[in-house]
Every structure is written in C-alpha cells, then in structure tokens.
Short mmCIF file of C-alpha atoms in Angstrom, two decimals:
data_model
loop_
_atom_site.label_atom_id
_atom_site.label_comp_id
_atom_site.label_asym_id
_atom_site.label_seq_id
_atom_site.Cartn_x
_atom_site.Cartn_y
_atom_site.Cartn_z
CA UNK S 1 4.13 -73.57 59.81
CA UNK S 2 1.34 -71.30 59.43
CA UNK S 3 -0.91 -73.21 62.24
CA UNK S 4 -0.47 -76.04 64.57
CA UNK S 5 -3.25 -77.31 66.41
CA UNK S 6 -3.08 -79.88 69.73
CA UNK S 7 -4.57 -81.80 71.26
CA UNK S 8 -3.34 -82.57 74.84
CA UNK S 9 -3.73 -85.26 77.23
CA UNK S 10 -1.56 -85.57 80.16
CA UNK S 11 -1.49 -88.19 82.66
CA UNK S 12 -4.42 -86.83 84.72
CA UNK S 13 -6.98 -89.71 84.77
CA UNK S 14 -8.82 -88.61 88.32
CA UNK S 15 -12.30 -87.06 88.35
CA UNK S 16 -15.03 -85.82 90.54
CA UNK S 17 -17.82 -87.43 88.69
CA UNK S 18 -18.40 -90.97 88.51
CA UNK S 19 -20.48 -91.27 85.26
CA UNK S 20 -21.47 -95.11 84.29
CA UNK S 21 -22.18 -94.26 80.82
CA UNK S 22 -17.98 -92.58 81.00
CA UNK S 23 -15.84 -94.30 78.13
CA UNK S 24 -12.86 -93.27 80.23
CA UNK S 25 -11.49 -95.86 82.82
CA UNK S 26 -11.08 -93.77 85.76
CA UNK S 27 -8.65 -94.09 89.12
CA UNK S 28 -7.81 -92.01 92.18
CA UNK S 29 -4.41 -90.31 91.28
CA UNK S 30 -1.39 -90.40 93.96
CA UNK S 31 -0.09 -87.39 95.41
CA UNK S 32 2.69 -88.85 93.35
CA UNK S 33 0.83 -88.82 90.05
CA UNK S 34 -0.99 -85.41 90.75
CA UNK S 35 2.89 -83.79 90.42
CA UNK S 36 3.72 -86.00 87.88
CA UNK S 37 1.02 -84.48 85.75
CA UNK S 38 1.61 -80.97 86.95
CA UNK S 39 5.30 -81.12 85.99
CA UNK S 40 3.90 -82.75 82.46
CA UNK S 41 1.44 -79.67 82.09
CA UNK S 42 3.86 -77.32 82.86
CA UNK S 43 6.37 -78.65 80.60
CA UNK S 44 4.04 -78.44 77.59
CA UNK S 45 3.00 -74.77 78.22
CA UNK S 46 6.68 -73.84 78.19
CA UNK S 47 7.20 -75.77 74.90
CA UNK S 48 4.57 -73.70 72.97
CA UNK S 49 5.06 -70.62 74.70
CA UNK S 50 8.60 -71.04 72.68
CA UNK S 51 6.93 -71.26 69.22
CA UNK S 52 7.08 -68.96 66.77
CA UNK S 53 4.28 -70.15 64.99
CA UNK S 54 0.63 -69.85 65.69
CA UNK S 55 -0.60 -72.97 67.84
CA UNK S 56 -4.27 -73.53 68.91
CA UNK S 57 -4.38 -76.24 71.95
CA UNK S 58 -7.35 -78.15 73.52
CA UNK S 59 -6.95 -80.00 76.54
CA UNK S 60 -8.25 -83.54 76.73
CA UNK S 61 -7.62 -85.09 80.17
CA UNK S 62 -9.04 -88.36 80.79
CA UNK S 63 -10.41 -86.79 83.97
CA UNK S 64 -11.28 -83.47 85.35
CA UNK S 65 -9.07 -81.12 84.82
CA UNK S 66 -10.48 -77.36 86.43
CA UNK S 67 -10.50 -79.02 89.43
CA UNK S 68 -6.72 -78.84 89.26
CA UNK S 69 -4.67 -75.88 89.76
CA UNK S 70 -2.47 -76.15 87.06
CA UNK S 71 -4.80 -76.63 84.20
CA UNK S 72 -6.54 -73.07 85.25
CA UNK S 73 -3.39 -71.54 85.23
CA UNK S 74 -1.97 -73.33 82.02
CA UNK S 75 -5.32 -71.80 80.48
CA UNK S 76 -4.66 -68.65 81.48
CA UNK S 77 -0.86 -68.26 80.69
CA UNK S 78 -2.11 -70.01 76.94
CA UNK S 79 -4.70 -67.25 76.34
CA UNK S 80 -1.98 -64.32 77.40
CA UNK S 81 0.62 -65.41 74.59
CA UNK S 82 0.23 -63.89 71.79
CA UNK S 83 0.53 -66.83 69.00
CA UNK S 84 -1.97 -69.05 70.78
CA UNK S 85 -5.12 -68.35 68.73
CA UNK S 86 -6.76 -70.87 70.93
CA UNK S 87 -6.45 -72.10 74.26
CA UNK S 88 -9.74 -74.78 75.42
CA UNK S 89 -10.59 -77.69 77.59
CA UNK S 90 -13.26 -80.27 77.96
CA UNK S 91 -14.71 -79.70 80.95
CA UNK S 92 -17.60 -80.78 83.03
CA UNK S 93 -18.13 -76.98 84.82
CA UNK S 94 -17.90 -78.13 88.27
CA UNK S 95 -15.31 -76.03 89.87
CA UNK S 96 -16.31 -72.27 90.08
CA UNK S 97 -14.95 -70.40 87.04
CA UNK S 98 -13.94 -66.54 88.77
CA UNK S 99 -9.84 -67.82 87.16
CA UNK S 100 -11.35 -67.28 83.37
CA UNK S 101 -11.33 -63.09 84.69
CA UNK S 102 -7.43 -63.42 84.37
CA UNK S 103 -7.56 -64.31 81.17
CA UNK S 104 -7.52 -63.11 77.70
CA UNK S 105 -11.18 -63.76 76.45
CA UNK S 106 -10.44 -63.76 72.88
CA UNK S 107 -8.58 -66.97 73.30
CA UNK S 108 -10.02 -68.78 75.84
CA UNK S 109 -12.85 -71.42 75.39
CA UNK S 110 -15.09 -74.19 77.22
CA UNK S 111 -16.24 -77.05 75.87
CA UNK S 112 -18.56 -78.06 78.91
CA UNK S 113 -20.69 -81.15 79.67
CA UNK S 114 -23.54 -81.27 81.38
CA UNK S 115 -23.96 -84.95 83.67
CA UNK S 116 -27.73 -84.91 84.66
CA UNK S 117 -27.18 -87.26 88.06
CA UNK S 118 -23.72 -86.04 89.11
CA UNK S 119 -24.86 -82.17 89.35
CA UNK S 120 -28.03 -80.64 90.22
CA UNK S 121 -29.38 -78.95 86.83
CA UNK S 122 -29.11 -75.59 88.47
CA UNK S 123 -25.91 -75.91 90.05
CA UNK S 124 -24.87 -76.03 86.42
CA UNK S 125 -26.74 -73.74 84.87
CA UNK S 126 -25.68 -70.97 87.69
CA UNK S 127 -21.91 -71.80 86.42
CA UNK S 128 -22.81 -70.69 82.89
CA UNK S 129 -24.72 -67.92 83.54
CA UNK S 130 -21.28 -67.27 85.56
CA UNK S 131 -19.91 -67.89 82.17
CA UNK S 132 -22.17 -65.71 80.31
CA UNK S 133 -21.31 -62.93 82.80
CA UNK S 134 -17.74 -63.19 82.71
CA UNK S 135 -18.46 -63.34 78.65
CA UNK S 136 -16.46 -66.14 78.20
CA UNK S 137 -16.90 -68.40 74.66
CA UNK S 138 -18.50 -71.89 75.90
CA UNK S 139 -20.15 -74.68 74.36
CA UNK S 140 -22.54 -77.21 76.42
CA UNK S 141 -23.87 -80.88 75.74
CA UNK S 142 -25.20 -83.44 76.71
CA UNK S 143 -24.91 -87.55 76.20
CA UNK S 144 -27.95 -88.32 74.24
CA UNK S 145 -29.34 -90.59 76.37
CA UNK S 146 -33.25 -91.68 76.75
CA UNK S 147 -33.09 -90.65 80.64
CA UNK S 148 -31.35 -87.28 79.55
CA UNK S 149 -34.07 -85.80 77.02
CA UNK S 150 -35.79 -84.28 79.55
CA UNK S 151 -33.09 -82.71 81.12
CA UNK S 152 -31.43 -81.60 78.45
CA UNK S 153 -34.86 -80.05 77.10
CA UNK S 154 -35.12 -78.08 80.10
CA UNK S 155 -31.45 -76.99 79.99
CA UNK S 156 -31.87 -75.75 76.50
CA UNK S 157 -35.16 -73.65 77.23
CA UNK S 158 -32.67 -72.26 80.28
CA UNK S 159 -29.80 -70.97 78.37
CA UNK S 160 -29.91 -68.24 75.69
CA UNK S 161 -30.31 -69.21 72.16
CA UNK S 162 -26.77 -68.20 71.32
CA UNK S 163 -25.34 -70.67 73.68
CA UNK S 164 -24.82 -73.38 71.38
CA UNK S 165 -25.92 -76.94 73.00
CA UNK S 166 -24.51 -80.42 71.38
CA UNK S 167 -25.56 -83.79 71.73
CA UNK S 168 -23.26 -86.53 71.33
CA UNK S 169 -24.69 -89.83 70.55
CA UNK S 170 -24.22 -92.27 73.17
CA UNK S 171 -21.36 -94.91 72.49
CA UNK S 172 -22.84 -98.06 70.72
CA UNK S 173 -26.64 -96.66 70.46
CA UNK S 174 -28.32 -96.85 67.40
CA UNK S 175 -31.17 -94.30 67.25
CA UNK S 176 -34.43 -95.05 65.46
CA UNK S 177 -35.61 -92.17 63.54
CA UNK S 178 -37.81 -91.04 65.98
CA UNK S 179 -35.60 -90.81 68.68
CA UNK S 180 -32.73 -89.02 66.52
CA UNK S 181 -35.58 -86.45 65.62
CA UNK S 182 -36.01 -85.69 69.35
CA UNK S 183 -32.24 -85.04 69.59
CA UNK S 184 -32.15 -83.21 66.78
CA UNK S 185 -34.73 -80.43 67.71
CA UNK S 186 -31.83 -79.56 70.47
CA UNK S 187 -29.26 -80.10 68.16
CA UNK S 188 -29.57 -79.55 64.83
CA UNK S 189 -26.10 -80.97 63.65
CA UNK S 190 -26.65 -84.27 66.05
CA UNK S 191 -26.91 -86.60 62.79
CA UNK S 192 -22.69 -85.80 62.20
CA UNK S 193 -22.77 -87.86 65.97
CA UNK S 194 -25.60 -90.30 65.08
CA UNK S 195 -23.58 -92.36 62.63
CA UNK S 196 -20.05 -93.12 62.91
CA UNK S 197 -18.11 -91.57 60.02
CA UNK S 198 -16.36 -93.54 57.22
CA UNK S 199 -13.37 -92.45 57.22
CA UNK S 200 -10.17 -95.29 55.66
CA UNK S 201 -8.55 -93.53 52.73
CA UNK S 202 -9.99 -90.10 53.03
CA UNK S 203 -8.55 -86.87 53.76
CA UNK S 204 -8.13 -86.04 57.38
CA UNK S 205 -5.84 -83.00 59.34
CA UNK S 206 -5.26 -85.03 62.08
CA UNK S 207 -1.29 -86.04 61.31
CA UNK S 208 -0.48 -82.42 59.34
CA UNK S 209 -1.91 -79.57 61.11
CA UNK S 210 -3.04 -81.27 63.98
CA UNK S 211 -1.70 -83.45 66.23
CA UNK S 212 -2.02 -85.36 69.20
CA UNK S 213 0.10 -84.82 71.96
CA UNK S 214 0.75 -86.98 75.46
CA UNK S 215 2.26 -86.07 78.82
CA UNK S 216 5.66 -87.49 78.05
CA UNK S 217 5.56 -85.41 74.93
CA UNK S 218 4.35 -88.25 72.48
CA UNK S 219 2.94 -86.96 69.26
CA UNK S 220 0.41 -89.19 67.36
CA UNK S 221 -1.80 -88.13 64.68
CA UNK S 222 -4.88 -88.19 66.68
CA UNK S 223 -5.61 -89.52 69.93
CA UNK S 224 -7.11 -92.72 67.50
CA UNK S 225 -4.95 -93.59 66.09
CA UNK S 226 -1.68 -95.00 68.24
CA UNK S 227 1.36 -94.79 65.56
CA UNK S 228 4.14 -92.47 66.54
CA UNK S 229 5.08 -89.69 64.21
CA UNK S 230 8.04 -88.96 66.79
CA UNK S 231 7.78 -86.72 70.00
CA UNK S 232 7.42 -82.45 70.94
CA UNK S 233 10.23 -81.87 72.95
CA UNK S 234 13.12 -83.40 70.71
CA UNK S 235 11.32 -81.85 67.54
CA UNK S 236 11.22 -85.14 65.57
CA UNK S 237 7.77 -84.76 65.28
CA UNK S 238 8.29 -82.10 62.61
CA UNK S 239 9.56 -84.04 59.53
CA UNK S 240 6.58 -86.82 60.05
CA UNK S 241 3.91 -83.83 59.53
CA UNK S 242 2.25 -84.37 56.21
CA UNK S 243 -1.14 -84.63 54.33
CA UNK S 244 -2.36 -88.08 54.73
CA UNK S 245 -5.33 -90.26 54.93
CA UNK S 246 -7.47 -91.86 57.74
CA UNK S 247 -6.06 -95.42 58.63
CA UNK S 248 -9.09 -96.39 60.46
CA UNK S 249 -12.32 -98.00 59.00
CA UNK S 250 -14.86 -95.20 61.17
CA UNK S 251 -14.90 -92.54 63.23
CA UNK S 252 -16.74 -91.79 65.72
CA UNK S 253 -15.85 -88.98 68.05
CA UNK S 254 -16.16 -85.45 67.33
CA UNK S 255 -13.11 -84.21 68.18
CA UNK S 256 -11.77 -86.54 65.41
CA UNK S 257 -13.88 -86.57 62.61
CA UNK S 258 -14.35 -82.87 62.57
CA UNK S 259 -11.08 -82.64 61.12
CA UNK S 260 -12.03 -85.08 57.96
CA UNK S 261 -11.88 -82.58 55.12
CA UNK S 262 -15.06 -84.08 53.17
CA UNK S 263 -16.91 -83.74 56.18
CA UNK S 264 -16.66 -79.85 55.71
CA UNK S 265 -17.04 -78.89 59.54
CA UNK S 266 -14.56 -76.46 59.67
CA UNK S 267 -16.49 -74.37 57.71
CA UNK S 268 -19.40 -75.32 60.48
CA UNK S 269 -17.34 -74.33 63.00
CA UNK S 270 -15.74 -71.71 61.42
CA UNK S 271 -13.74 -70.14 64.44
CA UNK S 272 -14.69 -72.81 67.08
CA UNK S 273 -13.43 -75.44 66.05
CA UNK S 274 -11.80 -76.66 69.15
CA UNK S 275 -14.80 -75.87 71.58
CA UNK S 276 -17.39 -76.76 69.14
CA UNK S 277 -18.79 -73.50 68.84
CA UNK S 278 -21.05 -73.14 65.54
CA UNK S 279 -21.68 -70.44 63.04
CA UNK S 280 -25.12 -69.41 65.00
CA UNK S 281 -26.90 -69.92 61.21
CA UNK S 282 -25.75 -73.40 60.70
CA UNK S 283 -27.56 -74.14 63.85
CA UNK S 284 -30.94 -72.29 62.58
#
C-alpha cells in the first residue's frame, strides 16, 4: 500500500462548546465512556504504529477532543513515528496548545474553528499566535453565517496572510450572490462549500486510499456513507479496498468531497490535505 489515509472518530461525543448552529448531537460523557474512548484511542494508535506502510490520520471526534488527554498525546506519539506523514485533528483551539512542543512539527496539523459566541475573539486569536510561535501548520474557519461576517472579517485582518482562513457554508443555507461574494473575499475557494457537490457515479478515494475508521475499529468508506467494507483490527478491511464510485446523490462536507477526483482539490491542497491547508497561490 503505498498510502493509507484515516479518518478517525471514536466514541468521544462531549464538548465544551455548546454551538446551536452544531450538526453534531452532543451529551455529557460518563466517567465510564471517557475510558471507554481512551482505551478506543489508544488501541488505534497502537494499530498504525504497527504498519509498515505510510498512513496519514485525521481525527474527527464528534466533540472536543484537546480537551482530553489522550488525544494530545495520541497526536504526539502519531507525529514521532516515522511512516505517519500526517497526524491532524479538528479542533476548536480552546485548550492551551504548549503539548504541540513535544511533537514532531513536520507531521502535526490543526484544523481549528473559530465559534464567535463561545470564545472571546482574542482568547482565540492569542491561541494561534501561540500556534504561530510554536510554528505549528494550522488552518482556521469559520461557519459562514450572517452574524459571523463581522467577526470573521476582523479575525482575518488579525492573522497573517499565510494563515489560511476557510469558510464553510452553513448547513441548509442557500447564499444569494451577494452574500457568497462577501464570503468569498475571506475565502477565495468558499464556492467548493457553497453548493453541495454532485457526486453518484463519480470517482471518489474515499473506500481505496482512504477510509473511515470508528472506535470499535469499523472501517467504512467515508464517514457518509454507512456500508461496512469490514473492520482494522482483524484486517478484513484490506481485500474490500478498491477504486470505486460515490453512492450518494451530493456531497456536502469538505472533508468528503475533497477526495472526489474531478473535483481536483488535492492538487489545491497539495500537502494539506487533511488540515485544509492551501497552496498559498490558489488562495491569491
């Protein structure tokens, strides 16, 4: 295999911010569940630190994750072996980020949202210039919401120009022209998140290279699409990876449709993929 990438998405459902506009349905983890997740993590970063293949992974969680021991440290131990060309996480920057000093920088990454109402704006911005200090690789966004421009205009002005800021479209908006031109100036690749993508019948990683993985070690093509293609730990997952075609009518999410070949994004994200990083001249 000459690259596996993973997405990963444990158990963890807890989080620290409360977001209405959050697709996610949330709930206060047990004690119980907590170890349950820990002992999930833990398992998975003991699987691929037994590959002998590369392997890129990006954590998912349905929650917060940084918040939680474990995920720092699973980060960290990622970015130290040697095959990992990628360890990232979706994050939304609110614990303090000193851990990302023991790790290995050329493999770690932050894909980091910014929640205008949950965290004062420079509260935030004082954890990415922590970031930029540490010179760790991180992305930032927003929800492009009406109520957010203004923040995320000033956020933008606030970071340097090399700190690449996204805008996802919010779920079930439709954006008149004028409104996706107002995203767009902080953005300039928000119209790939403005439409959902049409996507039955055409070429799509998700199910080949890249895979979606659960705490229990169930492997699904993407975390869209719920068919079983068999599960990590027993290895049956192998002999179901092949080149195949979206099953869905749309897509709509960027960590899924940036793996639809005609879309061309890796070549956008050439080297960021998973913590939608941009070549800096395809954001110019």
């Amino acid at each position: 295999m000459d690259h596996l990438t993973i997405l990963y998405r444990g158990p963890l459902a807890s989080c620290d911010y409360d977001c209405p506009y959050c697709p996610f349905a949330k709930r206060r983890d047990t004690p119980a569940q907590l170890r349950a997740d820990r002992a999930a993590l833990e398992r998975f970063v003991s699987w691929v630190s037994e590959q002998t293949h590369p392997v890129s992974v990006l954590f998912t969680p349905w929650g917060e994750g940084l918040v939680r021991s474990w995920y720092r440290r699973a980060l960290v131990d990622l970015s130290h072996m040697p095959h990992v060309v990628r360890a990232a996480v979706q994050t939304n920057l609110s614990h303090r980020v000193g851990w990302t000093a023991d790790a290995d920088l050329s493999r770690l990454a932050l894909w980091t949202t910014y929640h205008p109402g949950q965290v004062p704006s420079e509260r935030f911005l004082d954890r990415c210039r922590e970031l930029l200090q540490y010179g760790v690789r991180f992305s930032v966004g927003v929800v492009g919401l009406p109520e957010h421009l203004d923040a995320a205009r000033r956020l933008r002005a606030a970071l340097p120009d090399h700190v690449y800021l996204w805008v996802n479209a919010a779920e079930g908006r439709a954006y008149t022209d004028e409104e996706a031109a107002a995203w767009t100036e902080l953005d300039p690749l928000f119209s790939y998140s403005r439409y959902p993508h049409r996507s039955r019948g055409l070429p799509c990683r998700t199910g080949h290279s890249v895979i979606s993985v659960d705490g229990d070690g169930t492997v699904r093509r993407c975390h869209f699409v719920p068919a079983v293609l068999g599960n990590l730990y027993d290895g049956t997952f192998r002999h179901n990876l092949t080149p195949r075609p979206c099953p869905l009518d749309y897509c709509d999410c960027h960590i899924g449709y940036v793996h639809l070949e005609p879309l061309g994004l890796y070549d956008v994200f050439a080297g960021g993929v998973l913590e939608r990083i941009p070549r800096l001249a395809d954001v110019k």
